[in-house]
Amino acid sequence: MTFTIGRASFECGPYGISHDGDRLSFGVNIDGATTTDPVVAKVIRQQMLGLVNNRDEPVVPVTWDGDSDFDGFYRPVAVKVDPFDTYLDAGLMVCTVDLERVGGGYAFPSLELFTGAITRTNSHALTGDALTAVVPDVSNAIRDSSAWLNNTATRACADSAAGVSEVRIFSAEPTLTPFVYSYWLQPSLHYFGACRVEVLVGGSWYELSGRQNWYQQGAWRISNGVVRLTSGEPGTIEVFNGTAWESANIRHVDAAVGALGAHIGLSYASGQSPLLIIRNSPERVTVRCAAGTYAVDYSIQRGAMHVEFSSPIKIGIGYATTTACTAVTGGIRTTSNDASGNRLVFAIAQTNTVDTTNGRVYQSLGGSNLTTGMIGVALDGSGATSFNTESALVNQFIGVAPVTQRVVSR
Amino acid sequence: MITEHLMRPGSGGVRFTPDFPVSKSDAIRALVDENAGAAAVGASLVITPVRVDPTSIGDTATLDAALYTGPIVARPSRLSLEVVGVSSWLDTYFDTAIIRSSGTPAQWVGDLLTNGLTAGTVTAAGLSNVSRTFPAHSATRRECLDAWAGLAGAEYRVNPDLTVDVAEADTLFVSPPTVVVTKRNEGPDGAFRGVDGSLLDQALTQLGPNIATKAVALAEGEGAAIAKGTATRSVNLKTPAGGTPSLITVLSAPSEESANANTLASNFLNLQGMRRQVNVGSRTYGLPRFVSPGDEVYVWDPEAGLFDTSNQIQFRGETIFPILVRLLSYTWPIESGMGVYVRSNAASPTYIDVTDWVEWENGSETWWTVGDWNPPSYGSTNRHAPEIEQRVAGTGQVSQSGTFSGTTNGTTSALVVTHGLPWTPLRVIVQPAFPNGGSPGARFVSANVTAVSSTTFTIGRCIAQDGSLLTSTVVSGYWVAFG
């Protein structure tokens, strides 16, 4: 039996269920049925407590294979979780949950995407191609204010869901017009292709809910099911090929000297830099790491095949080991397909210096200190589809679509 | 709550808990109650961002650290005080005319401040010297300060430490913005400070038939001779029947010269269109620490239509394009953690620390009023074209009158009058004396007053009772000059 609420998943069902109009109250246990690992129990506790006062995700899906009437979208009103001591004593933490159904059809509400599209200021005369809407590739179509839309492209997604294996992506050249897309989706698919922040606990990865992160003892990664970035020495960038994840090692570059610099997540051999969650919503996540004079934000947006980074100092990005690259507009790409058959692309929006011998690009000295850049993986390298080529990924980085997703009444 | 405005005094109040000691409430009463005799010197409420000990650090340091200083204007009860902004000390008329010819900003500020307010940092760069006469009892010192600021292209800020800073707006206030108001985020982010805008929306007013498609400015002249200026524009609005609306508005400006009538109509029409206003409610603690009225701020909420692609910043790991507006006023709560004191008006002020008994207003929103960012043709640009702004707003106009007597031109009947003003009038109206010496029934045509300069003006035509020109004739009369 599986019961999910937001990003938390239980191998037991709720109990003490009470319906009062649109209000739903119940209890659910963090116990041996779900996990016997105390640290994992803490993770689940974090996922539950992160449901409340979560500005990034005020409405969450709930599913229960024991009673499909539960399945729908709810607004968490209150969540209480027992102290961790009770789990150590009795192997049990009781969660009491108070939810409110989204009005006008909680089981199948409308999801709205507010988005626009602009060209990121850059020194390469690029206009960009913004990813304005991304949804699971199911028969439900997206509707904008004027017409049903056809998708621009699809990408394989690693999230498991019955009958769905790809995300559908709509893109647009930057324009002033604000977009409002609407679509309908069952709650079980809400997190398909959604962005997430995960931490490595006991050899397994667990999603965090909300912005409160207590866990700073291991690696972290951000993912959207298409591409993911993992911290470490070195860090890794991975792309999902439809069957498995394919990875490459990357590292920051010290812009002052063009040599390898801080690791991804700024973790040094002496320890992990703290992970601060800036945004944790299904459509976009941003995390921040700071150590000494370095501070870097890493972001990933739904459907993207690239990861963004930004820093208030001059910084660069590149391969962790010497790799031959070729200059492209805005940065560099791997000259030849790697062992997985892919090619990486590194780009920086500001004026930059490329090192094609070692596979690095970094912001040139002089000018403003702000660095905004990307790491993309062109799946299938030289054989990539037109939407997934290195130049296309750079354009998708230059085209900015600040998407906000909202669950509303139909 | 305390309300502060850009270049306006604002107001506010504080309430105390029921256990407020009588010794303290009596001490405050003694300062403000006239019946208390010589001790009733008056007092101000002083609020600091954190609690300090004014006795230890001194009056100067306390005021330097203060978020707010406001004179107490009412004591509704033992447990409450009402205040106004410290700049209200300028809301007084004056007994002696204030006159400057090409006066510098420092000179004008020195002339216009009073009642304990002194010049702070006066930055003359970019400001104009101003020649002006403010007659006694014609306006308050604040009104004169506003009029001078408009002519000089300046803005001013009255600080809690009783000093007044003056400069161009971009110099005096924060520009470009450092505060970013969003619905989701707050806290420092590099050069920016995020502020929670939990209640954030865009208000649209002056819609439907409340806009104008045509403006008519009635300038100088009488009857059929009234000079008219017009301006029109096309709008997307339709009538209920789907037709093109005709919405004409009229502005009466009898002192405006005919040559300016079209410009006046155009500027007036700009104010008769749809207006946008951003309403912001914020729960960020201690907002006055980060932003003050006059500062530019970024506001970002694309769902409410609050975005502007001409502004692009990197904020919290994301490229956003917020609107840029000016904070014009806000109302902020007095929150726990602040220090609150009553400061006596004296050469050596004493402080009554009332912090422990304040009814804190934690959890209340700070309500902001931010300036329109549309239409762009008005606003800061015209703020530095003061004559246009004054004529449209109808403020800041002063006048002076006099008499004249002289001999008209032997050919054209014109008469040059020396007005003797230290400033250049914008408009002059003339009236013949009655009886007019040897020319009873003489008429002057005000529309023909021309060649107005810093020293003279010319009456173009003096006409006898029979309609003939009065050439080489002594005439006399009255003039009124407007500036």
PDB file of N, CA, C and O in Angstrom, chain A residues 55-56 114 118-121 176 178 211 278-279 281 283-284 286 288 297 299 310 370 372 400 402 404 406, chain B residues 182-186 188-190 196-198 300 302-303 307 309 311-312 314-321:
ATOM      1  N   ARG A  55       5.654  28.620   0.340  1.00  0.00           N
ATOM      2  CA  ARG A  55       5.262  29.570  -0.697  1.00  0.00           C
ATOM      3  C   ARG A  55       5.545  29.022  -2.086  1.00  0.00           C
ATOM      4  O   ARG A  55       4.925  29.429  -3.056  1.00  0.00           O
ATOM      5  N   ASP A  56       6.515  28.113  -2.170  1.00  0.00           N
ATOM      6  CA  ASP A  56       6.857  27.594  -3.489  1.00  0.00           C
ATOM      7  C   ASP A  56       5.848  26.560  -3.967  1.00  0.00           C
ATOM      8  O   ASP A  56       5.751  26.290  -5.162  1.00  0.00           O
ATOM      9  N   PHE A 114       1.964  30.699 -15.434  1.00  0.00           N
ATOM     10  CA  PHE A 114       2.211  32.082 -15.804  1.00  0.00           C
ATOM     11  C   PHE A 114       3.641  32.177 -16.282  1.00  0.00           C
ATOM     12  O   PHE A 114       4.564  31.778 -15.584  1.00  0.00           O
ATOM     13  N   ILE A 118      11.904  36.567 -22.098  1.00  0.00           N
ATOM     14  CA  ILE A 118      12.783  37.672 -22.469  1.00  0.00           C
ATOM     15  C   ILE A 118      14.137  37.115 -22.854  1.00  0.00           C
ATOM     16  O   ILE A 118      14.445  35.952 -22.592  1.00  0.00           O
ATOM     17  N   THR A 119      14.923  37.949 -23.460  1.00  0.00           N
ATOM     18  CA  THR A 119      16.288  37.580 -23.800  1.00  0.00           C
ATOM     19  C   THR A 119      17.191  37.943 -22.642  1.00  0.00           C
ATOM     20  O   THR A 119      17.202  39.094 -22.202  1.00  0.00           O
ATOM     21  N   ARG A 120      17.915  36.969 -22.134  1.00  0.00           N
ATOM     22  CA  ARG A 120      18.895  37.248 -21.077  1.00  0.00           C
ATOM     23  C   ARG A 120      19.962  38.167 -21.642  1.00  0.00           C
ATOM     24  O   ARG A 120      20.483  37.929 -22.747  1.00  0.00           O
ATOM     25  N   THR A 121      20.292  39.230 -20.912  1.00  0.00           N
ATOM     26  CA  THR A 121      21.349  40.128 -21.363  1.00  0.00           C
ATOM     27  C   THR A 121      22.632  39.326 -21.561  1.00  0.00           C
ATOM     28  O   THR A 121      23.073  38.620 -20.647  1.00  0.00           O
ATOM     29  N   LEU A 176       7.411  40.257 -25.434  1.00  0.00           N
ATOM     30  CA  LEU A 176       6.897  40.986 -24.293  1.00  0.00           C
ATOM     31  C   LEU A 176       5.599  40.395 -23.759  1.00  0.00           C
ATOM     32  O   LEU A 176       5.221  40.624 -22.639  1.00  0.00           O
ATOM     33  N   PRO A 178       2.875  38.369 -21.991  1.00  0.00           N
ATOM     34  CA  PRO A 178       2.831  37.334 -20.954  1.00  0.00           C
ATOM     35  C   PRO A 178       1.979  36.167 -21.415  1.00  0.00           C
ATOM     36  O   PRO A 178       0.967  36.341 -22.078  1.00  0.00           O
ATOM     37  N   ARG A 211      11.816  24.803   1.865  1.00  0.00           N
ATOM     38  CA  ARG A 211      13.160  25.387   1.873  1.00  0.00           C
ATOM     39  C   ARG A 211      13.951  25.063   3.135  1.00  0.00           C
ATOM     40  O   ARG A 211      15.121  25.418   3.254  1.00  0.00           O
ATOM     41  N   ILE A 278      16.961  28.153  -2.100  1.00  0.00           N
ATOM     42  CA  ILE A 278      16.381  29.452  -2.416  1.00  0.00           C
ATOM     43  C   ILE A 278      14.962  29.305  -2.938  1.00  0.00           C
ATOM     44  O   ILE A 278      14.077  30.088  -2.637  1.00  0.00           O
ATOM     45  N   ARG A 279      14.742  28.298  -3.751  1.00  0.00           N
ATOM     46  CA  ARG A 279      13.415  28.047  -4.307  1.00  0.00           C
ATOM     47  C   ARG A 279      13.275  26.547  -4.516  1.00  0.00           C
ATOM     48  O   ARG A 279      14.207  25.906  -5.000  1.00  0.00           O
ATOM     49  N   SER A 281      10.266  24.658  -6.070  1.00  0.00           N
ATOM     50  CA  SER A 281       8.938  24.493  -6.648  1.00  0.00           C
ATOM     51  C   SER A 281       9.023  23.513  -7.805  1.00  0.00           C
ATOM     52  O   SER A 281      10.101  23.321  -8.371  1.00  0.00           O
ATOM     53  N   GLU A 283       8.276  23.763 -10.810  1.00  0.00           N
ATOM     54  CA  GLU A 283       8.690  24.333 -12.074  1.00  0.00           C
ATOM     55  C   GLU A 283      10.133  24.833 -12.064  1.00  0.00           C
ATOM     56  O   GLU A 283      10.737  24.997 -13.127  1.00  0.00           O
ATOM     57  N   ARG A 284      10.700  25.040 -10.899  1.00  0.00           N
ATOM     58  CA  ARG A 284      12.092  25.527 -10.836  1.00  0.00           C
ATOM     59  C   ARG A 284      12.626  25.366  -9.427  1.00  0.00           C
ATOM     60  O   ARG A 284      11.897  25.583  -8.452  1.00  0.00           O
ATOM     61  N   THR A 286      16.200  26.366  -7.076  1.00  0.00           N
ATOM     62  CA  THR A 286      17.469  27.087  -6.993  1.00  0.00           C
ATOM     63  C   THR A 286      18.077  26.789  -5.638  1.00  0.00           C
ATOM     64  O   THR A 286      17.392  26.888  -4.623  1.00  0.00           O
ATOM     65  N   ARG A 288      21.763  27.412  -3.222  1.00  0.00           N
ATOM     66  CA  ARG A 288      22.906  28.319  -3.099  1.00  0.00           C
ATOM     67  C   ARG A 288      23.942  27.686  -2.188  1.00  0.00           C
ATOM     68  O   ARG A 288      23.610  27.135  -1.136  1.00  0.00           O
ATOM     69  N   ASP A 297      24.862  30.104  -7.132  1.00  0.00           N
ATOM     70  CA  ASP A 297      23.493  29.603  -7.180  1.00  0.00           C
ATOM     71  C   ASP A 297      23.396  28.631  -8.341  1.00  0.00           C
ATOM     72  O   ASP A 297      23.886  28.904  -9.436  1.00  0.00           O
ATOM     73  N   SER A 299      20.560  26.425 -10.573  1.00  0.00           N
ATOM     74  CA  SER A 299      19.121  26.366 -10.840  1.00  0.00           C
ATOM     75  C   SER A 299      18.844  25.383 -11.955  1.00  0.00           C
ATOM     76  O   SER A 299      19.646  25.203 -12.875  1.00  0.00           O
ATOM     77  N   SER A 310      24.868  30.915 -11.309  1.00  0.00           N
ATOM     78  CA  SER A 310      25.165  32.340 -11.275  1.00  0.00           C
ATOM     79  C   SER A 310      25.956  32.644 -10.017  1.00  0.00           C
ATOM     80  O   SER A 310      25.844  31.932  -9.014  1.00  0.00           O
ATOM     81  N   LEU A 370      29.241  39.979 -12.035  1.00  0.00           N
ATOM     82  CA  LEU A 370      28.198  38.966 -12.094  1.00  0.00           C
ATOM     83  C   LEU A 370      28.493  37.963 -13.193  1.00  0.00           C
ATOM     84  O   LEU A 370      28.813  38.332 -14.324  1.00  0.00           O
ATOM     85  N   THR A 372      26.703  34.652 -15.068  1.00  0.00           N
ATOM     86  CA  THR A 372      25.573  33.740 -15.256  1.00  0.00           C
ATOM     87  C   THR A 372      25.943  32.783 -16.374  1.00  0.00           C
ATOM     88  O   THR A 372      26.374  33.207 -17.446  1.00  0.00           O
ATOM     89  N   VAL A 400      14.891  33.439 -21.413  1.00  0.00           N
ATOM     90  CA  VAL A 400      14.479  33.294 -20.023  1.00  0.00           C
ATOM     91  C   VAL A 400      12.960  33.269 -19.948  1.00  0.00           C
ATOM     92  O   VAL A 400      12.302  34.164 -20.479  1.00  0.00           O
ATOM     93  N   PRO A 402      10.426  32.990 -16.841  1.00  0.00           N
ATOM     94  CA  PRO A 402      10.214  32.823 -15.409  1.00  0.00           C
ATOM     95  C   PRO A 402       8.841  32.224 -15.121  1.00  0.00           C
ATOM     96  O   PRO A 402       7.878  32.922 -14.869  1.00  0.00           O
ATOM     97  N   THR A 404       5.768  30.352 -13.357  1.00  0.00           N
ATOM     98  CA  THR A 404       5.157  30.118 -12.054  1.00  0.00           C
ATOM     99  C   THR A 404       3.932  29.242 -12.263  1.00  0.00           C
ATOM    100  O   THR A 404       3.061  29.578 -13.062  1.00  0.00           O
ATOM    101  N   ARG A 406       0.528  27.258 -10.865  1.00  0.00           N
ATOM    102  CA  ARG A 406      -0.479  27.426  -9.828  1.00  0.00           C
ATOM    103  C   ARG A 406      -1.614  26.447 -10.080  1.00  0.00           C
ATOM    104  O   ARG A 406      -2.016  26.237 -11.219  1.00  0.00           O
TER     105      ARG A 406
ATOM    106  N   THR B 182       8.938  41.044  -3.846  1.00  0.00           N
ATOM    107  CA  THR B 182       8.347  39.902  -4.541  1.00  0.00           C
ATOM    108  C   THR B 182       7.356  39.239  -3.612  1.00  0.00           C
ATOM    109  O   THR B 182       7.335  39.498  -2.407  1.00  0.00           O
ATOM    110  N   LYS B 183       6.592  38.339  -4.164  1.00  0.00           N
ATOM    111  CA  LYS B 183       5.593  37.655  -3.355  1.00  0.00           C
ATOM    112  C   LYS B 183       6.182  36.518  -2.545  1.00  0.00           C
ATOM    113  O   LYS B 183       5.555  36.044  -1.609  1.00  0.00           O
ATOM    114  N   ARG B 184       7.359  36.065  -2.893  1.00  0.00           N
ATOM    115  CA  ARG B 184       7.819  34.820  -2.291  1.00  0.00           C
ATOM    116  C   ARG B 184       9.071  34.948  -1.447  1.00  0.00           C
ATOM    117  O   ARG B 184       9.358  34.091  -0.650  1.00  0.00           O
ATOM    118  N   ASN B 185       9.862  35.992  -1.691  1.00  0.00           N
ATOM    119  CA  ASN B 185      11.213  35.951  -1.150  1.00  0.00           C
ATOM    120  C   ASN B 185      11.545  37.207  -0.373  1.00  0.00           C
ATOM    121  O   ASN B 185      11.080  38.295  -0.688  1.00  0.00           O
ATOM    122  N   GLU B 186      12.351  37.061   0.638  1.00  0.00           N
ATOM    123  CA  GLU B 186      12.894  38.213   1.315  1.00  0.00           C
ATOM    124  C   GLU B 186      14.264  37.859   1.842  1.00  0.00           C
ATOM    125  O   GLU B 186      14.647  36.707   1.900  1.00  0.00           O
ATOM    126  N   PRO B 188      18.629  39.309   2.275  1.00  0.00           N
ATOM    127  CA  PRO B 188      19.686  39.876   1.433  1.00  0.00           C
ATOM    128  C   PRO B 188      20.066  38.932   0.305  1.00  0.00           C
ATOM    129  O   PRO B 188      20.042  37.718   0.455  1.00  0.00           O
ATOM    130  N   ASP B 189      20.421  39.488  -0.813  1.00  0.00           N
ATOM    131  CA  ASP B 189      20.870  38.708  -1.951  1.00  0.00           C
ATOM    132  C   ASP B 189      21.876  39.551  -2.713  1.00  0.00           C
ATOM    133  O   ASP B 189      21.531  40.253  -3.661  1.00  0.00           O
ATOM    134  N   GLY B 190      23.124  39.495  -2.266  1.00  0.00           N
ATOM    135  CA  GLY B 190      24.162  40.304  -2.887  1.00  0.00           C
ATOM    136  C   GLY B 190      23.861  41.772  -2.689  1.00  0.00           C
ATOM    137  O   GLY B 190      23.660  42.244  -1.572  1.00  0.00           O
ATOM    138  N   ASP B 196       9.386  41.014   1.402  1.00  0.00           N
ATOM    139  CA  ASP B 196       8.157  40.264   1.187  1.00  0.00           C
ATOM    140  C   ASP B 196       7.048  41.193   0.736  1.00  0.00           C
ATOM    141  O   ASP B 196       6.770  42.209   1.386  1.00  0.00           O
ATOM    142  N   GLY B 197       6.419  40.838  -0.366  1.00  0.00           N
ATOM    143  CA  GLY B 197       5.256  41.592  -0.842  1.00  0.00           C
ATOM    144  C   GLY B 197       4.078  40.655  -0.864  1.00  0.00           C
ATOM    145  O   GLY B 197       3.528  40.340  -1.914  1.00  0.00           O
ATOM    146  N   SER B 198       3.698  40.202   0.317  1.00  0.00           N
ATOM    147  CA  SER B 198       2.691  39.158   0.378  1.00  0.00           C
ATOM    148  C   SER B 198       1.358  39.632  -0.172  1.00  0.00           C
ATOM    149  O   SER B 198       0.552  38.841  -0.642  1.00  0.00           O
ATOM    150  N   TRP B 300       8.285  42.860  -8.389  1.00  0.00           N
ATOM    151  CA  TRP B 300       8.224  41.732  -9.347  1.00  0.00           C
ATOM    152  C   TRP B 300       7.076  40.824  -8.981  1.00  0.00           C
ATOM    153  O   TRP B 300       7.060  40.194  -7.928  1.00  0.00           O
ATOM    154  N   PRO B 302       4.918  38.775 -11.912  1.00  0.00           N
ATOM    155  CA  PRO B 302       4.399  38.656 -13.286  1.00  0.00           C
ATOM    156  C   PRO B 302       2.942  38.246 -13.322  1.00  0.00           C
ATOM    157  O   PRO B 302       2.222  38.610 -14.255  1.00  0.00           O
ATOM    158  N   GLU B 303       2.465  37.518 -12.308  1.00  0.00           N
ATOM    159  CA  GLU B 303       1.059  37.108 -12.320  1.00  0.00           C
ATOM    160  C   GLU B 303       0.136  38.311 -12.187  1.00  0.00           C
ATOM    161  O   GLU B 303      -1.004  38.266 -12.647  1.00  0.00           O
ATOM    162  N   PHE B 307       5.748  43.557 -14.414  1.00  0.00           N
ATOM    163  CA  PHE B 307       7.021  43.229 -15.001  1.00  0.00           C
ATOM    164  C   PHE B 307       7.343  44.260 -16.072  1.00  0.00           C
ATOM    165  O   PHE B 307       6.462  44.892 -16.637  1.00  0.00           O
ATOM    166  N   THR B 309      10.317  44.490 -19.173  1.00  0.00           N
ATOM    167  CA  THR B 309      11.472  43.833 -19.779  1.00  0.00           C
ATOM    168  C   THR B 309      12.657  44.768 -19.966  1.00  0.00           C
ATOM    169  O   THR B 309      13.741  44.308 -20.313  1.00  0.00           O
ATOM    170  N   ASN B 311      13.997  46.275 -17.564  1.00  0.00           N
ATOM    171  CA  ASN B 311      14.800  46.079 -16.358  1.00  0.00           C
ATOM    172  C   ASN B 311      15.102  44.603 -16.224  1.00  0.00           C
ATOM    173  O   ASN B 311      14.187  43.794 -16.189  1.00  0.00           O
ATOM    174  N   GLN B 312      16.351  44.240 -16.136  1.00  0.00           N
ATOM    175  CA  GLN B 312      16.713  42.828 -16.005  1.00  0.00           C
ATOM    176  C   GLN B 312      17.758  42.721 -14.910  1.00  0.00           C
ATOM    177  O   GLN B 312      18.811  43.352 -14.980  1.00  0.00           O
ATOM    178  N   GLN B 314      19.597  39.906 -11.823  1.00  0.00           N
ATOM    179  CA  GLN B 314      19.782  38.542 -11.336  1.00  0.00           C
ATOM    180  C   GLN B 314      19.465  38.562  -9.850  1.00  0.00           C
ATOM    181  O   GLN B 314      20.135  39.244  -9.064  1.00  0.00           O
ATOM    182  N   PHE B 315      18.428  37.847  -9.471  1.00  0.00           N
ATOM    183  CA  PHE B 315      17.968  37.902  -8.084  1.00  0.00           C
ATOM    184  C   PHE B 315      17.638  36.495  -7.630  1.00  0.00           C
ATOM    185  O   PHE B 315      16.816  35.812  -8.252  1.00  0.00           O
ATOM    186  N   ARG B 316      18.307  36.052  -6.608  1.00  0.00           N
ATOM    187  CA  ARG B 316      18.084  34.723  -6.023  1.00  0.00           C
ATOM    188  C   ARG B 316      18.193  33.639  -7.095  1.00  0.00           C
ATOM    189  O   ARG B 316      17.360  32.762  -7.214  1.00  0.00           O
ATOM    190  N   GLY B 317      19.275  33.733  -7.858  1.00  0.00           N
ATOM    191  CA  GLY B 317      19.562  32.693  -8.829  1.00  0.00           C
ATOM    192  C   GLY B 317      18.699  32.714 -10.067  1.00  0.00           C
ATOM    193  O   GLY B 317      18.766  31.789 -10.877  1.00  0.00           O
ATOM    194  N   GLU B 318      17.889  33.745 -10.238  1.00  0.00           N
ATOM    195  CA  GLU B 318      16.970  33.777 -11.363  1.00  0.00           C
ATOM    196  C   GLU B 318      17.051  35.136 -12.030  1.00  0.00           C
ATOM    197  O   GLU B 318      17.218  36.160 -11.363  1.00  0.00           O
ATOM    198  N   THR B 319      16.932  35.133 -13.362  1.00  0.00           N
ATOM    199  CA  THR B 319      16.875  36.394 -14.091  1.00  0.00           C
ATOM    200  C   THR B 319      15.432  36.859 -14.107  1.00  0.00           C
ATOM    201  O   THR B 319      14.562  36.167 -14.619  1.00  0.00           O
ATOM    202  N   ILE B 320      15.179  38.013 -13.524  1.00  0.00           N
ATOM    203  CA  ILE B 320      13.820  38.542 -13.481  1.00  0.00           C
ATOM    204  C   ILE B 320      13.804  39.924 -14.104  1.00  0.00           C
ATOM    205  O   ILE B 320      14.853  40.555 -14.282  1.00  0.00           O
ATOM    206  N   PHE B 321      12.610  40.389 -14.468  1.00  0.00           N
ATOM    207  CA  PHE B 321      12.474  41.705 -15.093  1.00  0.00           C
ATOM    208  C   PHE B 321      11.359  42.473 -14.404  1.00  0.00           C
ATOM    209  O   PHE B 321      10.235  42.564 -14.878  1.00  0.00           O
TER     210      PHE B 321
END
